PDB file of C-alpha atoms in Angstrom:
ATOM      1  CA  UNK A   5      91.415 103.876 149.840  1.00 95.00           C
ATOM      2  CA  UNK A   6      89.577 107.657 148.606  1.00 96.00           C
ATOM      3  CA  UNK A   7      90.423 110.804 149.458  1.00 96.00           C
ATOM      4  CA  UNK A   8      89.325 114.150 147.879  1.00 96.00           C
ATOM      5  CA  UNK A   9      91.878 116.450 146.521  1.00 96.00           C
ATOM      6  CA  UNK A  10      91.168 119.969 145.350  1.00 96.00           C
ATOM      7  CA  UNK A  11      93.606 121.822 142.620  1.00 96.00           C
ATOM      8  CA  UNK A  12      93.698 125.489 143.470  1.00 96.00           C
ATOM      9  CA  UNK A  13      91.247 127.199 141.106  1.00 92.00           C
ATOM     10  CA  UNK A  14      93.763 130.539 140.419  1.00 91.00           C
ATOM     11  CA  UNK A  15      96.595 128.494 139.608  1.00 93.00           C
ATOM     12  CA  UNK A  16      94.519 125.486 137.552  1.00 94.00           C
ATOM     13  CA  UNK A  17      92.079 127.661 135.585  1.00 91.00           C
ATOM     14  CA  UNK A  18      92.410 126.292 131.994  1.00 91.00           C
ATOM     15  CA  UNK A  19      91.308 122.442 131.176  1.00 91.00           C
ATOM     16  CA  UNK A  20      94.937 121.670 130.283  1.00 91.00           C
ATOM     17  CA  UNK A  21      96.020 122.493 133.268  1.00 94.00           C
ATOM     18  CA  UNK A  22      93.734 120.357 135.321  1.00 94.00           C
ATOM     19  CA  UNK A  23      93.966 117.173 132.546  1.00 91.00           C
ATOM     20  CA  UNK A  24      97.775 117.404 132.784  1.00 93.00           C
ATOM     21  CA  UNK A  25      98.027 117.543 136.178  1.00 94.00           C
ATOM     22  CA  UNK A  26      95.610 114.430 136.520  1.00 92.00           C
ATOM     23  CA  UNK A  27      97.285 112.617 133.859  1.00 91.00           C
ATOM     24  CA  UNK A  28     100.892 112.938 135.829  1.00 93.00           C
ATOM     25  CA  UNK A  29      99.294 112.253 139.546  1.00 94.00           C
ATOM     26  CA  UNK A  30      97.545 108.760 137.547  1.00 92.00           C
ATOM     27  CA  UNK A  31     101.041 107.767 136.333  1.00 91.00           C
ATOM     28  CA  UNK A  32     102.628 108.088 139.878  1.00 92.00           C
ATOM     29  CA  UNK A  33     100.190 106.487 141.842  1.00 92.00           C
ATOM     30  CA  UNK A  34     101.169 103.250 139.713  1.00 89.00           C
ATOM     31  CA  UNK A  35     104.711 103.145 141.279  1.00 88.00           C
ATOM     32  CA  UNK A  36     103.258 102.756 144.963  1.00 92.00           C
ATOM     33  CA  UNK A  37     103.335  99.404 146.736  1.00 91.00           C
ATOM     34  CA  UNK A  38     100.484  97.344 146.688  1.00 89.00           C
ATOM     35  CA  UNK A  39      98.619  99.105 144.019  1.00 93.00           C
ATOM     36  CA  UNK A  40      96.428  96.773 141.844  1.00 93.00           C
ATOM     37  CA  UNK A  41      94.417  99.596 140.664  1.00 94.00           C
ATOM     38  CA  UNK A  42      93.429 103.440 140.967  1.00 95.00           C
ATOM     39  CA  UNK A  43      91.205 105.755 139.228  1.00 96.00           C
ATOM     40  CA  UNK A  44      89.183 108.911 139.801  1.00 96.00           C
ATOM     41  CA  UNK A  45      85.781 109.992 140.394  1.00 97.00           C
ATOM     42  CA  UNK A  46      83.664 112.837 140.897  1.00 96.00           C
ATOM     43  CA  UNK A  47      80.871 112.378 143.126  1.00 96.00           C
ATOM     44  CA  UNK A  48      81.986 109.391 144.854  1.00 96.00           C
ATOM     45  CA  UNK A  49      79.531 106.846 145.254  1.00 94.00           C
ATOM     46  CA  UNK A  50      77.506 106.324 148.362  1.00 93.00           C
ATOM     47  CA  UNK A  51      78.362 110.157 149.387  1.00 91.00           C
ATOM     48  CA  UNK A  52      74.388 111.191 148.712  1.00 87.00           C
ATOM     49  CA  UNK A  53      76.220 113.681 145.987  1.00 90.00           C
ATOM     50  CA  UNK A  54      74.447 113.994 142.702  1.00 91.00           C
ATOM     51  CA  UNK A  55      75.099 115.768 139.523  1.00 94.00           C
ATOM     52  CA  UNK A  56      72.428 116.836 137.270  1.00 95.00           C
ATOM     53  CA  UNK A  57      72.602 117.525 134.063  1.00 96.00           C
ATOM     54  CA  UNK A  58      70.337 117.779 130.069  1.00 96.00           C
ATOM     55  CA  UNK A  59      71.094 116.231 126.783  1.00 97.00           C
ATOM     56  CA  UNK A  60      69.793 115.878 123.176  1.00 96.00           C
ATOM     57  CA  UNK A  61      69.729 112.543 121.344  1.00 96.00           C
ATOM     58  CA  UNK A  62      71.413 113.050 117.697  1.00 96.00           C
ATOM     59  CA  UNK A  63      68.191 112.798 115.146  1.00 92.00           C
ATOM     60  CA  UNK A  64      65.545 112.807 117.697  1.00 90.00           C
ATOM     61  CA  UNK A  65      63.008 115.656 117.597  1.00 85.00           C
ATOM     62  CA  UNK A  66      62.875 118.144 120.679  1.00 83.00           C
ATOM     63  CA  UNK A  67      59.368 119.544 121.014  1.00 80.00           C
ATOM     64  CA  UNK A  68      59.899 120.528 124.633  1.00 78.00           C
ATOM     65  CA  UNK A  69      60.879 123.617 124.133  1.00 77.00           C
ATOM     66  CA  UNK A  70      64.284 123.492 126.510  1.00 86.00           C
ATOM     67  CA  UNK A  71      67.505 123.402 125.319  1.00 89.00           C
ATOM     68  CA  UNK A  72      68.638 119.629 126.751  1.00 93.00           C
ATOM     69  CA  UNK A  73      65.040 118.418 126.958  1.00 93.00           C
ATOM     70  CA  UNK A  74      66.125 114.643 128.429  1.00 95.00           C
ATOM     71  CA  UNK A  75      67.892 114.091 132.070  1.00 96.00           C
ATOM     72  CA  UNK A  76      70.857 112.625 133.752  1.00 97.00           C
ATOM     73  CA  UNK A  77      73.295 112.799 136.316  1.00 97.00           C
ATOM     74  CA  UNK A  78      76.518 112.774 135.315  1.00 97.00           C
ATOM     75  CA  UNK A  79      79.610 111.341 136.226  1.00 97.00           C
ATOM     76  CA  UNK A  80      83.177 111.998 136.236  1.00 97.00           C
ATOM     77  CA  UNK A  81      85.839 109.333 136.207  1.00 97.00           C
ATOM     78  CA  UNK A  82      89.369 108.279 135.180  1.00 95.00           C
ATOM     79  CA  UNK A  83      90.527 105.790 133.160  1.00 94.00           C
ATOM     80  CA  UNK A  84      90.369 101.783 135.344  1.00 95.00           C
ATOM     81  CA  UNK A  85      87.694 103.136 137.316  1.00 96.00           C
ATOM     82  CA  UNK A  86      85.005 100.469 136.469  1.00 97.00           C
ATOM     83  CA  UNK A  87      87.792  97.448 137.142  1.00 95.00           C
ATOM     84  CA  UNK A  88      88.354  99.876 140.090  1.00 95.00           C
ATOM     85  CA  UNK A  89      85.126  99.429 141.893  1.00 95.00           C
ATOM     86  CA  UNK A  90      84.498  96.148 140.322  1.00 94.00           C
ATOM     87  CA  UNK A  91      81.586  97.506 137.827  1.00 95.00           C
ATOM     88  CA  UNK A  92      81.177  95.374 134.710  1.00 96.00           C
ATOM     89  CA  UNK A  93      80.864  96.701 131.409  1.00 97.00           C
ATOM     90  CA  UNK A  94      77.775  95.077 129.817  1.00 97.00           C
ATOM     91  CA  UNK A  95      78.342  96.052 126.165  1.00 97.00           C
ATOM     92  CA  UNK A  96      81.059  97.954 124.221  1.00 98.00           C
ATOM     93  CA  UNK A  97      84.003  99.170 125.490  1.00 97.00           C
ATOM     94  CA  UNK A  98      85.800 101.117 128.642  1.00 97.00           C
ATOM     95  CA  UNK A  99      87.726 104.723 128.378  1.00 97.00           C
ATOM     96  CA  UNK A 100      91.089 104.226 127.542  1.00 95.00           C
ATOM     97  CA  UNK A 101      94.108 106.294 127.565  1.00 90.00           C
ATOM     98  CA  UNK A 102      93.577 107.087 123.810  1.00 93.00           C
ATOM     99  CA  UNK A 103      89.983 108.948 124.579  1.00 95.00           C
ATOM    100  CA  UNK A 104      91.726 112.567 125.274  1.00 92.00           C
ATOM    101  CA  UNK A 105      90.564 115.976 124.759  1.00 89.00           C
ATOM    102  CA  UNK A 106      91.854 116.294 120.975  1.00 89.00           C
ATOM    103  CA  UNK A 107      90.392 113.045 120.465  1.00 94.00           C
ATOM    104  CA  UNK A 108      86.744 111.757 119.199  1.00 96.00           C
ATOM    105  CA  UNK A 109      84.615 113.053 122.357  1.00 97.00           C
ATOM    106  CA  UNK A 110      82.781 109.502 123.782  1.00 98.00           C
ATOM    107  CA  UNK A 111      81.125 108.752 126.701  1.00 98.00           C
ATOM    108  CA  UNK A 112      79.384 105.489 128.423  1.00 98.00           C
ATOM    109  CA  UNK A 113      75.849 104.974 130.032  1.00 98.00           C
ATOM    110  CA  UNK A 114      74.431 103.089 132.601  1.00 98.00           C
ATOM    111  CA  UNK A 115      71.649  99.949 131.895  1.00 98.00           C
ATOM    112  CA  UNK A 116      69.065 102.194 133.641  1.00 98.00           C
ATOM    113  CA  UNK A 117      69.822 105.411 131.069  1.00 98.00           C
ATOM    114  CA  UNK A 118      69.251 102.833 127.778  1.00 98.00           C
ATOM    115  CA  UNK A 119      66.252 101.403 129.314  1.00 98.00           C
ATOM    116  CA  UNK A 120      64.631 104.650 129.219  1.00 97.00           C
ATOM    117  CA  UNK A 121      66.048 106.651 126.372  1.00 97.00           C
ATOM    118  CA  UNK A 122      67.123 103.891 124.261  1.00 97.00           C
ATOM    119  CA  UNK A 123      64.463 100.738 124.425  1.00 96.00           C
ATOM    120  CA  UNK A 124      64.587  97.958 122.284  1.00 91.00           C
ATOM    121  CA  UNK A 125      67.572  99.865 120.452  1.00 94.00           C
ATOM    122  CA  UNK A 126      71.236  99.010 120.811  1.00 97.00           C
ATOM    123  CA  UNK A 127      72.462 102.247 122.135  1.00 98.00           C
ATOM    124  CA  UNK A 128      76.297 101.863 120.983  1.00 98.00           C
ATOM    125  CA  UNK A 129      77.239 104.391 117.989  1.00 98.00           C
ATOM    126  CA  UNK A 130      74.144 106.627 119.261  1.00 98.00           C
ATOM    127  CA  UNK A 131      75.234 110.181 119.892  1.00 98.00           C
ATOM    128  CA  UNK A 132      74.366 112.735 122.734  1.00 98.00           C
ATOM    129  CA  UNK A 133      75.359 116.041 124.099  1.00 96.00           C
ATOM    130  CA  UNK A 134      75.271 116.288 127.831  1.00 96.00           C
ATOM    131  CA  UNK A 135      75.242 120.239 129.063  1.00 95.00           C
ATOM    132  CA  UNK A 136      78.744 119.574 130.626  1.00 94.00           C
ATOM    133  CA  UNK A 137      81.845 122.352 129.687  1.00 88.00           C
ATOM    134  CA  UNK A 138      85.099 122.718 130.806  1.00 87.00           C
ATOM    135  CA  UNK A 139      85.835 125.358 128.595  1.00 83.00           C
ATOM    136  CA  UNK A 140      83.715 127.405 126.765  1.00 83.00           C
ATOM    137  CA  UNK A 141      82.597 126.828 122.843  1.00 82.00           C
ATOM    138  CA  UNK A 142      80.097 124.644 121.635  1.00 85.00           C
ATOM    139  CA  UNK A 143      78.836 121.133 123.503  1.00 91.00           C
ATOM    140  CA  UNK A 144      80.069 118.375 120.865  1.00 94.00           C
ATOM    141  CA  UNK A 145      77.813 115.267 120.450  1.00 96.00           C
ATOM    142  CA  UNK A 146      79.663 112.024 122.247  1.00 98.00           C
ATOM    143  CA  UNK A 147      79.033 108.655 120.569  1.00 98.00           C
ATOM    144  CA  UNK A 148      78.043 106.062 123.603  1.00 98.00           C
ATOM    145  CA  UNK A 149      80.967 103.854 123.549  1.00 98.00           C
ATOM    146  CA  UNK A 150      79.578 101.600 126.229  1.00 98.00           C
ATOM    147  CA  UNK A 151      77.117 100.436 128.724  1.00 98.00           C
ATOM    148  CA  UNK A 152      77.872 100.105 132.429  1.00 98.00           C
ATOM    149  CA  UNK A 153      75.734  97.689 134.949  1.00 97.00           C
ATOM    150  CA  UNK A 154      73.337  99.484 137.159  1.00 96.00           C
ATOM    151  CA  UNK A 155      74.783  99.539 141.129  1.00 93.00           C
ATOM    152  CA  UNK A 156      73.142 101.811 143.524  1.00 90.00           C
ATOM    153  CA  UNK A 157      75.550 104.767 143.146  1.00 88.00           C
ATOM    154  CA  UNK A 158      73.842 107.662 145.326  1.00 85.00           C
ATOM    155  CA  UNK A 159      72.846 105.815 148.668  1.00 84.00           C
ATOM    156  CA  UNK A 160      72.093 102.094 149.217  1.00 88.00           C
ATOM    157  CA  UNK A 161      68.584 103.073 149.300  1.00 89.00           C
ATOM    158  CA  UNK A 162      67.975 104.944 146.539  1.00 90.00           C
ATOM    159  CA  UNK A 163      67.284 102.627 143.442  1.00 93.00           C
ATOM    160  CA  UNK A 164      69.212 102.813 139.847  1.00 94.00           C
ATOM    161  CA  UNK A 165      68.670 105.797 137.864  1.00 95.00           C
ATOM    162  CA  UNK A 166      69.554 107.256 134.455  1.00 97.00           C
ATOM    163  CA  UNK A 167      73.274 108.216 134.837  1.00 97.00           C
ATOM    164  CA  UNK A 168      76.343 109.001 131.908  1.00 98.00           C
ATOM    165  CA  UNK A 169      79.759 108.818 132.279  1.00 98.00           C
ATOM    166  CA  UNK A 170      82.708 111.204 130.768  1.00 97.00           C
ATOM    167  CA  UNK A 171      86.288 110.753 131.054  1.00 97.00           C
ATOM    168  CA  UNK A 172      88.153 113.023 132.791  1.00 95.00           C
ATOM    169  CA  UNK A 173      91.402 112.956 131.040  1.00 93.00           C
ATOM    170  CA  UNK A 174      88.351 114.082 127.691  1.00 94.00           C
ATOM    171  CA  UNK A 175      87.025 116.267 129.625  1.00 93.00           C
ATOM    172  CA  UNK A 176      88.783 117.762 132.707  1.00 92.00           C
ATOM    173  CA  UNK A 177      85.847 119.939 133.806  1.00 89.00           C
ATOM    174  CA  UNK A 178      86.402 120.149 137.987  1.00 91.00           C
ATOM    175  CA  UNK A 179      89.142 120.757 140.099  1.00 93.00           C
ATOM    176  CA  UNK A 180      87.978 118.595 142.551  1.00 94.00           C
ATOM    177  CA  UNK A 181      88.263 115.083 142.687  1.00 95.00           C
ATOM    178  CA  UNK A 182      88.261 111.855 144.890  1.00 97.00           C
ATOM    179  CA  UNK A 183      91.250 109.138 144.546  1.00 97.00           C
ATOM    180  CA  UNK A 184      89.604 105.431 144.361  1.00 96.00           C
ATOM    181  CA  UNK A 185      92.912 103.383 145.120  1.00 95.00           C
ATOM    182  CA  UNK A 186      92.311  99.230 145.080  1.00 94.00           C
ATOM    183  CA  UNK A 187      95.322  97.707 146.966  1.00 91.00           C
ATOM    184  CA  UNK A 188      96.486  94.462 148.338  1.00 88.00           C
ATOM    185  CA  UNK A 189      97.949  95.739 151.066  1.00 82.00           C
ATOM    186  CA  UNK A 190      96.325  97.828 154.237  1.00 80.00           C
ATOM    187  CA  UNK A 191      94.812 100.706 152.228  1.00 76.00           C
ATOM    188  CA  UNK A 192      95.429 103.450 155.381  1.00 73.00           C
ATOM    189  CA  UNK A 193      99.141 102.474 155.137  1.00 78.00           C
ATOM    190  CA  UNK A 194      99.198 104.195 151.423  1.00 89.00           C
ATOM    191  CA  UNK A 195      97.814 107.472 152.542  1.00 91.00           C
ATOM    192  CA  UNK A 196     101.188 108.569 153.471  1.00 90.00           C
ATOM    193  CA  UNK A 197     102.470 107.582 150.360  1.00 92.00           C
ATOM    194  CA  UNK A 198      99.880 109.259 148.300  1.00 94.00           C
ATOM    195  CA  UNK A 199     100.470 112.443 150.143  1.00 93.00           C
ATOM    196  CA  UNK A 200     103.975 112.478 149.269  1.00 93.00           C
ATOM    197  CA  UNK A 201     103.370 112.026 145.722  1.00 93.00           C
ATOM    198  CA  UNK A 202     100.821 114.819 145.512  1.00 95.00           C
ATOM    199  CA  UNK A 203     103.408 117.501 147.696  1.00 95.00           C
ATOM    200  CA  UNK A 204     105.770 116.246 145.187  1.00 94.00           C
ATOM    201  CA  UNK A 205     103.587 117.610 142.450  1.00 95.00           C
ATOM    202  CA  UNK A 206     102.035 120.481 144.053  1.00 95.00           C
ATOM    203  CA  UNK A 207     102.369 121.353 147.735  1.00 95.00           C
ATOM    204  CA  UNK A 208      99.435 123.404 147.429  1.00 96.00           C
ATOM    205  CA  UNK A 209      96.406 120.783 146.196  1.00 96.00           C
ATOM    206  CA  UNK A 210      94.956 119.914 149.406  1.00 96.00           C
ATOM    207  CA  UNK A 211      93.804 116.441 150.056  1.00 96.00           C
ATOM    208  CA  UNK A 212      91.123 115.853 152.429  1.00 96.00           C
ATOM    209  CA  UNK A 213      88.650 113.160 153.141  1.00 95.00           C
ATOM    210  CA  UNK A 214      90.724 109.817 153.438  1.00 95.00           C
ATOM    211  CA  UNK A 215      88.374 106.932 154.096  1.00 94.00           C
ATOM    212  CA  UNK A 216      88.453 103.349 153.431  1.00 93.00           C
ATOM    213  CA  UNK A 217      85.296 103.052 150.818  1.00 93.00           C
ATOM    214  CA  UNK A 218      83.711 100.563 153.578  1.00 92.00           C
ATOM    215  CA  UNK A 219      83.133 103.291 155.391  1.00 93.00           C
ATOM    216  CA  UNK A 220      80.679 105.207 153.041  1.00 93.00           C
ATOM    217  CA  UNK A 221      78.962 101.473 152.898  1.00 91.00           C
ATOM    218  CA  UNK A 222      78.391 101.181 156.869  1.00 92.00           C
ATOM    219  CA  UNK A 223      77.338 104.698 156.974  1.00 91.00           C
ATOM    220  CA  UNK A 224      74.668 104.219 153.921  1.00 89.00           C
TER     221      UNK A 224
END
């Protein structure tokens, strides 16, 4: 089951505000019936949603003459969301509850990113700063924790590209996000369920967008 939900931007306008609320909605979809597994994403695969972002490589020259002189799209998620959507981790490890925003900032890569940027070099321990904020200072370099398998994440036609991943509970940088819910039991039955949880939080996030992910795979 996915389905978008959007914090109010006057009332969630700090990153703590957004990474706590996350944190509690995460813990309370794990009491629902049925629920093997949950996470969250921004953009949701197979929605034709991109986003685009630069980075520097820790001890490699920039002669471009740009700020973030190499290119990515970047990707949102929660903690489980690999097991999730039933993406493998190829080397190193996932996000885990530890990775938070006082903590070491980290983030994982896809097979396609460490073919280009990283050939013939093991890319774990490597640092980069993607041009990502949710608050304002200075971008801190992230050591690649991990490597991701390729899957065609945009559209079903559109081949693997470069693309990072940051952890949302690290860095809590939109208040908009969609629910990916893995359940054993009919996944529209939960919607409900979910509902009630979120009024129970906040009766103004609005949730919007409830699909069954099969549907963003017929319509790609």
């Amino acid at each position: 089951l996915t389905m978008r939900i959007g914090l109010p931007d006057s009332v969630y306008s700090k990153a703590e505000q957004i990474a706590d609320f996350y944190q509690r909605l995460m813990l309370n979809l794990a009491s629902l019936p049925g629920v093997t597994s949950y996470s969250g994403v921004t953009p949701l695969p197979f929605t034709n949603s991109v986003i685009g972002v630069g980075f520097n490589i820790e001890g490699r020259p920039n002669n471009s003459g740009v700020d973030f002189p190499f290119e990515s799209s970047v990707v949102l998620v929660g903690t489980d969301y690999f097991q999730t959507m039933g993406l493998n981790i190829k080397q190193g490890r996932n996000f885990e509850a530890r990775d938070l925003r006082t903590s070491q900032p980290v983030v994982i890569v896809n097979e396609s990113l460490v073919k280009q940027y990283f050939p013939n070099e093991n890319p774990l321990g490597k640092r980069i700063n993607p041009s990502i904020r949710a608050e304002s200072g200075p971008l801190p370099m992230r050591e690649i924790i991990g490597v991701v398998a390729d899957y065609r994440s945009r559209n079903l036609q559109r081949p693997p590209a470069p693309e990072l991943y940051l952890h949302i509970p690290q860095l809590p940088a939109t208040t908009n996000i969609s629910l990916v819910i893995k359940t054993q039991t009919d996944a529209q039955s939960l919607t409900n369920l979910v509902r009630q949880e979120i009024a129970k939080m906040d009766r103004n996030v609005s949730v919007s967008q409830i699909k069954v992910f099969d549907e963003y795979i017929y319509e790609s």
